[in-house]
GROMACS .gro file of C-alpha atoms in nm:
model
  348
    1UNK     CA    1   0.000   0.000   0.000
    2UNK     CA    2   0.169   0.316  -0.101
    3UNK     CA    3   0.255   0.575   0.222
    4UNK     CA    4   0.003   0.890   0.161
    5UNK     CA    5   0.265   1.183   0.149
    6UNK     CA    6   0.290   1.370   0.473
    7UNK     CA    7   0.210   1.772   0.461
    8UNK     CA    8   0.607   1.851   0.485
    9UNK     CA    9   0.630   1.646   0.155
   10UNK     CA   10   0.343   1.790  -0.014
   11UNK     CA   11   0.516   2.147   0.037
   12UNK     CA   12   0.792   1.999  -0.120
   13UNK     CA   13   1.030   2.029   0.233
   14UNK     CA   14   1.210   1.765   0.306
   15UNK     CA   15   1.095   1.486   0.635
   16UNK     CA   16   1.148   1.609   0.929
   17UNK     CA   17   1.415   1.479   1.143
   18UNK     CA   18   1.243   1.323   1.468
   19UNK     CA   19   1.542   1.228   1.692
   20UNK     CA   20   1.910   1.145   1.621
   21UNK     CA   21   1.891   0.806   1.670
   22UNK     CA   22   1.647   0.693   1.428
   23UNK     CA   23   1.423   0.631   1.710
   24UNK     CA   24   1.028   0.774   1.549
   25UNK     CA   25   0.993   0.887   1.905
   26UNK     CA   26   1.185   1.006   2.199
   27UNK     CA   27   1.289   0.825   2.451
   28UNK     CA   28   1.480   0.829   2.765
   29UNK     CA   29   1.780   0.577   2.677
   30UNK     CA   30   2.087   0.664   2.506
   31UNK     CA   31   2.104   0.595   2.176
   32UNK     CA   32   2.381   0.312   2.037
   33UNK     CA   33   2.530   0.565   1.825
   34UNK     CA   34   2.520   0.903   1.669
   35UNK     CA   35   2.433   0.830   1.342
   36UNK     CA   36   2.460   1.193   1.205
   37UNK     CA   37   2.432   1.245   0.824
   38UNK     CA   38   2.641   1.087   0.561
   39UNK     CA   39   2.569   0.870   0.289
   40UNK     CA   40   2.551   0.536   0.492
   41UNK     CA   41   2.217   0.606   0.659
   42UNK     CA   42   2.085   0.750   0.293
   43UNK     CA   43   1.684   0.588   0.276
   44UNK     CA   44   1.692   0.559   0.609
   45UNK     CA   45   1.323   0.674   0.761
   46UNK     CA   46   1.415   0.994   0.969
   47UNK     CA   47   1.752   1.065   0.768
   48UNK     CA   48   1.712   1.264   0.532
   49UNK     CA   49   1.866   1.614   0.437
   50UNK     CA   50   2.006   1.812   0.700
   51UNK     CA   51   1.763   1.926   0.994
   52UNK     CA   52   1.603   2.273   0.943
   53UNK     CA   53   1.414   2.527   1.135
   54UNK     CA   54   1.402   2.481   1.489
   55UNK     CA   55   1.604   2.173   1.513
   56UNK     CA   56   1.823   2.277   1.297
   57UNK     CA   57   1.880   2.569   1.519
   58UNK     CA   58   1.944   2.348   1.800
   59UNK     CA   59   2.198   2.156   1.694
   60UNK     CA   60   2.416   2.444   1.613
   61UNK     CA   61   2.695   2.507   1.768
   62UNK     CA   62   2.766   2.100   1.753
   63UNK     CA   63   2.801   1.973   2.103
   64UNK     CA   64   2.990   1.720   2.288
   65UNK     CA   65   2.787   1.427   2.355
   66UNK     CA   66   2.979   1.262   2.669
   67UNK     CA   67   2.685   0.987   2.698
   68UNK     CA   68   2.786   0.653   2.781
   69UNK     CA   69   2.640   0.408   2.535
   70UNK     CA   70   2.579   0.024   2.483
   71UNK     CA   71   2.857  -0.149   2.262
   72UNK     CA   72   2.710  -0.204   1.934
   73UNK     CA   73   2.903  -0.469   1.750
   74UNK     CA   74   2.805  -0.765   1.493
   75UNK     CA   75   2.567  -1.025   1.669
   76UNK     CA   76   2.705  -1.396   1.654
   77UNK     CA   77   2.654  -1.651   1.412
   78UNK     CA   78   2.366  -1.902   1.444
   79UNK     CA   79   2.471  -2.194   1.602
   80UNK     CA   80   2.168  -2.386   1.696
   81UNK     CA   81   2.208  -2.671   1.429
   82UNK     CA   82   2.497  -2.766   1.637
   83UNK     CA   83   2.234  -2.827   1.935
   84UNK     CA   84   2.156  -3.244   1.845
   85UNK     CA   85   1.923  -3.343   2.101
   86UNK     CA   86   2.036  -3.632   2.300
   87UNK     CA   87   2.380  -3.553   2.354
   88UNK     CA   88   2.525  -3.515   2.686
   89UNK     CA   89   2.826  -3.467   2.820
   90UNK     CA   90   3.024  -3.590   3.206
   91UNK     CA   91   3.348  -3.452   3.288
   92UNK     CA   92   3.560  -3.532   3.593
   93UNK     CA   93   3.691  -3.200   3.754
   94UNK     CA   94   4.004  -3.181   3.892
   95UNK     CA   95   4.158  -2.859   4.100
   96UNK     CA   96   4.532  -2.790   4.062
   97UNK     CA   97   4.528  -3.208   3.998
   98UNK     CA   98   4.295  -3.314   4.280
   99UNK     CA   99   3.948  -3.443   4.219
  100UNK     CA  100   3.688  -3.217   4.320
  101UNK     CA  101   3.359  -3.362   4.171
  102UNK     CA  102   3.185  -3.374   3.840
  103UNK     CA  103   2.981  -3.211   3.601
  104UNK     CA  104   2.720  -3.257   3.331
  105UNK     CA  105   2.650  -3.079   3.026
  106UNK     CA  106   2.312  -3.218   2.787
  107UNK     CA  107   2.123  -3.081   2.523
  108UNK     CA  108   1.741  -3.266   2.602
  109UNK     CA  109   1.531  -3.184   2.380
  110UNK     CA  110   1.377  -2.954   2.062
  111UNK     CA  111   1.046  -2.866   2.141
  112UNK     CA  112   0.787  -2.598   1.949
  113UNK     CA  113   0.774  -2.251   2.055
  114UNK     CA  114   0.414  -2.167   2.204
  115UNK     CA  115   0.179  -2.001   2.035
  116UNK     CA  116   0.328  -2.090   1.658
  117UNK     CA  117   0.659  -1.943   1.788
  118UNK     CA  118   0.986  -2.040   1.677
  119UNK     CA  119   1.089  -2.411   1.806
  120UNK     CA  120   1.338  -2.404   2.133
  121UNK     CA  121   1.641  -2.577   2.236
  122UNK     CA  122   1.632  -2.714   2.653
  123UNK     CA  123   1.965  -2.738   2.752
  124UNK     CA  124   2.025  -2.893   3.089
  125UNK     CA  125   2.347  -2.887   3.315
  126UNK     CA  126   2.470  -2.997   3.656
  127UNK     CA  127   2.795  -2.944   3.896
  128UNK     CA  128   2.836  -3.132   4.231
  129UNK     CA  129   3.149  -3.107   4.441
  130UNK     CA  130   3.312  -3.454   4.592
  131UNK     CA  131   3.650  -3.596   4.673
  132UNK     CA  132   3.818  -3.343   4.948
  133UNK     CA  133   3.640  -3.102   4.942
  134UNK     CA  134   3.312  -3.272   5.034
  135UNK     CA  135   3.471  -3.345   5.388
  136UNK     CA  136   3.417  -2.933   5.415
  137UNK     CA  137   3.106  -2.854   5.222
  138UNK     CA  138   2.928  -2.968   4.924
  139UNK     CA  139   2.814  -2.812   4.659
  140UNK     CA  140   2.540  -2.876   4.416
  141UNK     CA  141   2.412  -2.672   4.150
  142UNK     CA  142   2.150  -2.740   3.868
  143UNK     CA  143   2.093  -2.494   3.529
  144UNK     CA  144   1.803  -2.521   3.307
  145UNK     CA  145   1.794  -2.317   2.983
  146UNK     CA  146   1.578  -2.272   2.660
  147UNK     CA  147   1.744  -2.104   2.388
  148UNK     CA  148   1.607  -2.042   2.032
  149UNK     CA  149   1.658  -2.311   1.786
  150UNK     CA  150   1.808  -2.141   1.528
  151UNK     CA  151   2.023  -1.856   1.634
  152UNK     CA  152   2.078  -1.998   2.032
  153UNK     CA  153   1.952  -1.685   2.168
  154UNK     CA  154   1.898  -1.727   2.545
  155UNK     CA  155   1.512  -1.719   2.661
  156UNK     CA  156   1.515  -1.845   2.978
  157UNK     CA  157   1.728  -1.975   3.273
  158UNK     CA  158   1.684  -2.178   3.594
  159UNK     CA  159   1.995  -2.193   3.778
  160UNK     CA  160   1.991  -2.338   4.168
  161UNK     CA  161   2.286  -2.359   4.408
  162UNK     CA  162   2.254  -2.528   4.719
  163UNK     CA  163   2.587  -2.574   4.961
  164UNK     CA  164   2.555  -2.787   5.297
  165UNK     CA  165   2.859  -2.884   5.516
  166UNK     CA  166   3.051  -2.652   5.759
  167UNK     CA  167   2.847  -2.333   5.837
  168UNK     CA  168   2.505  -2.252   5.731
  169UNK     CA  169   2.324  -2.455   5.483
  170UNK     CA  170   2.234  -2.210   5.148
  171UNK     CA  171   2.022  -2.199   4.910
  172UNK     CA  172   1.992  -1.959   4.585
  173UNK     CA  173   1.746  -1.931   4.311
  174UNK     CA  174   1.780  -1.766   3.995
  175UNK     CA  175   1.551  -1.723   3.752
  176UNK     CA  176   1.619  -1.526   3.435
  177UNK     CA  177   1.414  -1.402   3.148
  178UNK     CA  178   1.559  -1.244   2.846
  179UNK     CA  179   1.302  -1.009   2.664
  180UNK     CA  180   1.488  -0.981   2.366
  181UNK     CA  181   1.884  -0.921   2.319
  182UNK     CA  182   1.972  -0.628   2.493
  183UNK     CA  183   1.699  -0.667   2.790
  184UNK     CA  184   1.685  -0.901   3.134
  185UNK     CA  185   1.439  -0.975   3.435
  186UNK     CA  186   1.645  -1.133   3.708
  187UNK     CA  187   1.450  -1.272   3.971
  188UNK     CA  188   1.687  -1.376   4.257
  189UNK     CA  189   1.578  -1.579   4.578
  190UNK     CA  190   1.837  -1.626   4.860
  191UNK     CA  191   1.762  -1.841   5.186
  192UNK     CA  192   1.994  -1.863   5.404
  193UNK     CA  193   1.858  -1.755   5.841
  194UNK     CA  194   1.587  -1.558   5.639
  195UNK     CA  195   1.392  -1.595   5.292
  196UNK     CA  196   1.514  -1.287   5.045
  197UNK     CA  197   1.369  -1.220   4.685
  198UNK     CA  198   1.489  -0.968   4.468
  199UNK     CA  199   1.380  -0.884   4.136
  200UNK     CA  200   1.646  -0.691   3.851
  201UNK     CA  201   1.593  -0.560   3.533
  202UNK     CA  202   1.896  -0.353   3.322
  203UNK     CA  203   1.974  -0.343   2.994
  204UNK     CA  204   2.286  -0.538   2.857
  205UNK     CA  205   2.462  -0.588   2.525
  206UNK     CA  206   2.259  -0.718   2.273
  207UNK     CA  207   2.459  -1.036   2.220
  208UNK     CA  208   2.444  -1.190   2.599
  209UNK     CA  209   2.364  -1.575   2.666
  210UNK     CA  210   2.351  -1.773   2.923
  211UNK     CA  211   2.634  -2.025   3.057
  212UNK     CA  212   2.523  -2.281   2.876
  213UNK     CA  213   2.452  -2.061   2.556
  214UNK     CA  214   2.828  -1.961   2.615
  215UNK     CA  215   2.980  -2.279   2.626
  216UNK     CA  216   2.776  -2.399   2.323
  217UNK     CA  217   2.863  -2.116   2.097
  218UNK     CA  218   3.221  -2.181   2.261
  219UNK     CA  219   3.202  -2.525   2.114
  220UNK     CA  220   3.050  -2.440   1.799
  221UNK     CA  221   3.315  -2.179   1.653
  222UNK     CA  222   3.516  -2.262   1.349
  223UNK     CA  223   3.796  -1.986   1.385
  224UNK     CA  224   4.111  -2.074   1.169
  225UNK     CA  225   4.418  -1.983   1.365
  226UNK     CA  226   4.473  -1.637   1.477
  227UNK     CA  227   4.070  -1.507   1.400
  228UNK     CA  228   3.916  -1.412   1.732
  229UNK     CA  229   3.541  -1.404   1.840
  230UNK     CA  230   3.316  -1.214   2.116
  231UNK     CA  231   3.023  -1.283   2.322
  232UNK     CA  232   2.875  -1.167   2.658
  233UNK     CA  233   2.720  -1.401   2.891
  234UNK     CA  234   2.480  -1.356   3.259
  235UNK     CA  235   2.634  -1.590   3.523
  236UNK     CA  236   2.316  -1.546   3.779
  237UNK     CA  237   2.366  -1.126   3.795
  238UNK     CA  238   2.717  -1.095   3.682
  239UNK     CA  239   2.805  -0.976   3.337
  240UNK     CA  240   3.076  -1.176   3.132
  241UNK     CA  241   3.245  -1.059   2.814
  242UNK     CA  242   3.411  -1.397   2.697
  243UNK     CA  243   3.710  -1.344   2.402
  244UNK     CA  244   3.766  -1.619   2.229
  245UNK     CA  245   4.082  -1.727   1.977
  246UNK     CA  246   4.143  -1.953   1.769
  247UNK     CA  247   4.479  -2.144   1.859
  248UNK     CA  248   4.492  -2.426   1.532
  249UNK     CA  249   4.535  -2.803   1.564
  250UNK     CA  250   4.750  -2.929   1.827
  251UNK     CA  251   4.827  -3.220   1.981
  252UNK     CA  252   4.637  -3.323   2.326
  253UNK     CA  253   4.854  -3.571   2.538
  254UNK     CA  254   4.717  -3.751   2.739
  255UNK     CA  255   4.438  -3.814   2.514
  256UNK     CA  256   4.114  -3.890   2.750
  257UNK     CA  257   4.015  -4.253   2.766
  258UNK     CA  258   3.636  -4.136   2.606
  259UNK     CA  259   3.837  -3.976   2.320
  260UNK     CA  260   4.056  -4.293   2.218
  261UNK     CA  261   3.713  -4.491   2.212
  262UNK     CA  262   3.542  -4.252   2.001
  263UNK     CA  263   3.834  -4.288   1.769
  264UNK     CA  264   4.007  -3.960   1.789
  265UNK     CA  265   4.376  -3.957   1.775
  266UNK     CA  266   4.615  -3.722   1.986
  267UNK     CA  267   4.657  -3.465   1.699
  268UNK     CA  268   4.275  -3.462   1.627
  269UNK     CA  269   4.210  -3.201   1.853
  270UNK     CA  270   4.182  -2.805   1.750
  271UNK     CA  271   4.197  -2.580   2.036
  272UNK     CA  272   4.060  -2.248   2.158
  273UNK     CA  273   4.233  -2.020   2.391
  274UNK     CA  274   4.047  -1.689   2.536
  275UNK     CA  275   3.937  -1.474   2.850
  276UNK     CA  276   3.664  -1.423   3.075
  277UNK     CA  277   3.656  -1.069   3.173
  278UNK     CA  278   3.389  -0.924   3.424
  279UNK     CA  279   3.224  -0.579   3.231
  280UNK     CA  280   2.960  -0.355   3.320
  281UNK     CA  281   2.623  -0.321   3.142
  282UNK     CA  282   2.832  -0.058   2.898
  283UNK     CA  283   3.067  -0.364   2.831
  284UNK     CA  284   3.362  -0.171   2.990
  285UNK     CA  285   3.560  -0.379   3.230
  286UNK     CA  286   3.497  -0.364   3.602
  287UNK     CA  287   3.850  -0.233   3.738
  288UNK     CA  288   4.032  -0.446   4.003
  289UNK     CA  289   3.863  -0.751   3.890
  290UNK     CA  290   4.057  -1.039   3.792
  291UNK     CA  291   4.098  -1.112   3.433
  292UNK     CA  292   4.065  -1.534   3.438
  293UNK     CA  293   4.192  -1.723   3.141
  294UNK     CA  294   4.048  -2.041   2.955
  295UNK     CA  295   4.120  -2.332   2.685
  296UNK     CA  296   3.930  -2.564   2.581
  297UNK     CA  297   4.043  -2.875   2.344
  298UNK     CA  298   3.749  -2.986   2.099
  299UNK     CA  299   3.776  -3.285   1.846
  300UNK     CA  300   3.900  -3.171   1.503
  301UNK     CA  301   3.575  -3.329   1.335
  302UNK     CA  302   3.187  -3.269   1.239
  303UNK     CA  303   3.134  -3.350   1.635
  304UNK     CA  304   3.339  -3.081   1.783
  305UNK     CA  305   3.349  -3.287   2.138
  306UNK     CA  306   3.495  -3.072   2.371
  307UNK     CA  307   3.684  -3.299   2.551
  308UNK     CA  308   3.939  -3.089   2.805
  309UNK     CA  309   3.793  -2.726   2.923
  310UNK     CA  310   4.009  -2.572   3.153
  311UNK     CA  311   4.054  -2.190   3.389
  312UNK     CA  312   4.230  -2.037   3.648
  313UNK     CA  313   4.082  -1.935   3.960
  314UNK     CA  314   4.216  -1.749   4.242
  315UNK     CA  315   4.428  -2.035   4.371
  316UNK     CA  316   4.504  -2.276   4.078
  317UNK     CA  317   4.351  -2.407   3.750
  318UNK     CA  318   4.005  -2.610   3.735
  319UNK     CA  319   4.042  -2.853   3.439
  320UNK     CA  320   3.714  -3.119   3.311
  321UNK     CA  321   3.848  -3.365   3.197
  322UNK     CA  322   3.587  -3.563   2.956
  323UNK     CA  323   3.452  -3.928   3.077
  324UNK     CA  324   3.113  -3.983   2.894
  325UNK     CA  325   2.971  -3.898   2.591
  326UNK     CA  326   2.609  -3.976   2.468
  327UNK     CA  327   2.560  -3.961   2.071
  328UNK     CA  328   2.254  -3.738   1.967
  329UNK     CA  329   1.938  -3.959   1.906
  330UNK     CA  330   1.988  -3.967   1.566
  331UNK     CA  331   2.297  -4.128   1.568
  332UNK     CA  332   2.190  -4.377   1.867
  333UNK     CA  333   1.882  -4.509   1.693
  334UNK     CA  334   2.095  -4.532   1.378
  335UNK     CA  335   2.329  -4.740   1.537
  336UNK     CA  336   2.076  -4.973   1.746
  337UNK     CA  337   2.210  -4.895   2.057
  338UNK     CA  338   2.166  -4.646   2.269
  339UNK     CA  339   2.383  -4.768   2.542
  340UNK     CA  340   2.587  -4.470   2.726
  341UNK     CA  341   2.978  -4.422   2.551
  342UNK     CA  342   3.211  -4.493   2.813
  343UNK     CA  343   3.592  -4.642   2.762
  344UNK     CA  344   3.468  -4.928   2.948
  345UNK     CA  345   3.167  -4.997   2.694
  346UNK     CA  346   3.358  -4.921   2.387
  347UNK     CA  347   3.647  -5.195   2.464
  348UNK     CA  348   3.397  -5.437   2.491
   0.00000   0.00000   0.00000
């Protein structure tokens, strides 16, 4: 349906200029960027010609605009093909060498979206301490997420921490809803002596997931050597920005046992070096806070296994060390067994 002209056209003026942001209203929150007016934003409703009369007036002298403003850069790729329901993943994690419990990493299920929406991806994950340190405290904690199918956009997250042991028993809930990329509701619930609820909601940059999210797109990059890729992530109310690199094959000895009985050699491995950096909702880092450094080794092949992850913490280096692997459902039922892959079950 063709726009009826407005009365500036019909005069033969040129569209008014609404606001500087391309926003068709005003609003309260700083704009991204300053567009201003060259010939990239040329077509752009808003943009066009220089502003005249009043505004024009305004904006003359040119001011500094000392505004703090979100980071706008290029959202990630879309990795949710790489999400094959029925995989899962247990590690073994070890603190500067000792055992300190396990964790669990599966993607359950692709389910429709309600209401005709877009299908959605429930990825499910679990951490419990053991070995020494359960003779001081132990520590449980359970995240459920649904990201979008296609481009593994968070939607929502579940994550529950409970520590018993020495001192007082804990308990945290943390429930997060993403409306959009670039907008959270944190609902936090702490119970400790007392029952305390809190509820958040901030802006963020327009690219943030969830830990799981993170450590998905993590495993789904295909950086040759040298490239480098960016993503924020929401780690219950603290902001992440994760930088990742792309290292090149290399050679992972000792191989896990999981990885010699899904047939991957010790030079079958590519492997991704990067930081985790603690920012502010502007994306700026937080100063004084620690900058913590990762790798992670995933299998040079169409499965991209991750099979070691490893990061320092204050005191030494956490490392999970892969120890079972279940094949997506496809590949089970294809195979007429969907018996768990351990380095026990694959000798046999």
């Amino acid at each position: 349906k063709p726009k009826h002209p407005g009365k500036r056209e019909a005069q033969g003026l040129a569209p008014a200029i609404a606001a500087a942001d391309l926003a068709k209203l005003p609003r309260l929150g700083e704009p991204p960027v300053v567009p201003g007016y060259d010939d990239r934003f040329a077509g752009v409703t808003g943009v066009i010609g220089p502003a005249i009369g009043w505004s024009g007036a305004l904006a003359e002298p040119p001011f500094v605009d000392r505004r703090r403003r979100y980071p706008l850069i290029p959202r990630p790729e879309p990795f949710g093909d790489s999400l094959r329901p029925g995989e899962r993943f247990r590690y073994d994690v070890t603190f500067s060498g000792n055992p300190t419990g396990v964790a669990e990493a599966a993607v359950v299920a692709r389910e429709p979206g309600p209401f005709g929406s877009a299908d959605r991806v429930r990825l499910e994950g679990f951490a419990k301490t053991g070995g020494v340190v359960s003779l001081l405290t132990t520590l449980t904690y359970t995240i459920k997420s649904v990201i979008d199918a296609d481009t593994g956009a968070s939607i929502t997250t579940q994550a529950e921490t409970e520590r018993t042991g020495l001192g007082r028993d804990r308990y945290r809930e943390v429930n997060t809803t993403f409306g959009g990329r670039g907008y959270v509701e944190i609902h936090d619930k702490r119970v400790d002596d007392k029952t305390r609820e809190t509820t958040l909601r901030k802006r963020i940059p327009v690219d943030t997931f969830d830990s799981l999210s993170v450590m998905a797109w993590v495993r789904a990059l295909d950086l040759a050597p040298g490239e480098r890729a960016r993503v924020y992530g929401l780690d219950g109310k603290v902001l992440l920005r994760v930088d990742v690199e792309g290292k090149g094959k290399t050679k992972l000895d000792p191989m896990p046992g999981i990885g010699t009985a899904l047939g991957l050699r010790s030079d079958d491995v590519y492997e991704l070096a990067g930081t985790i950096t603690r920012v502010d909702s502007f994306g700026a880092p937080l100063p004084g806070k620690k900058v913590y450094k990762m790798r992670v080794w995933v299998s040079d092949d169409g499965r991209r296994i991750p099979l070691v992850l490893e990061s320092d913490v204050w005191l030494g280096v956490v490392r999970l060390i892969l120890t079972q692997y279940d094949p997506p459902q496809d590949e089970a039922g294809a195979g007429g067994d969907d018996r768990k892959t351990t380095p026990a079950a694959a000798t046999r």
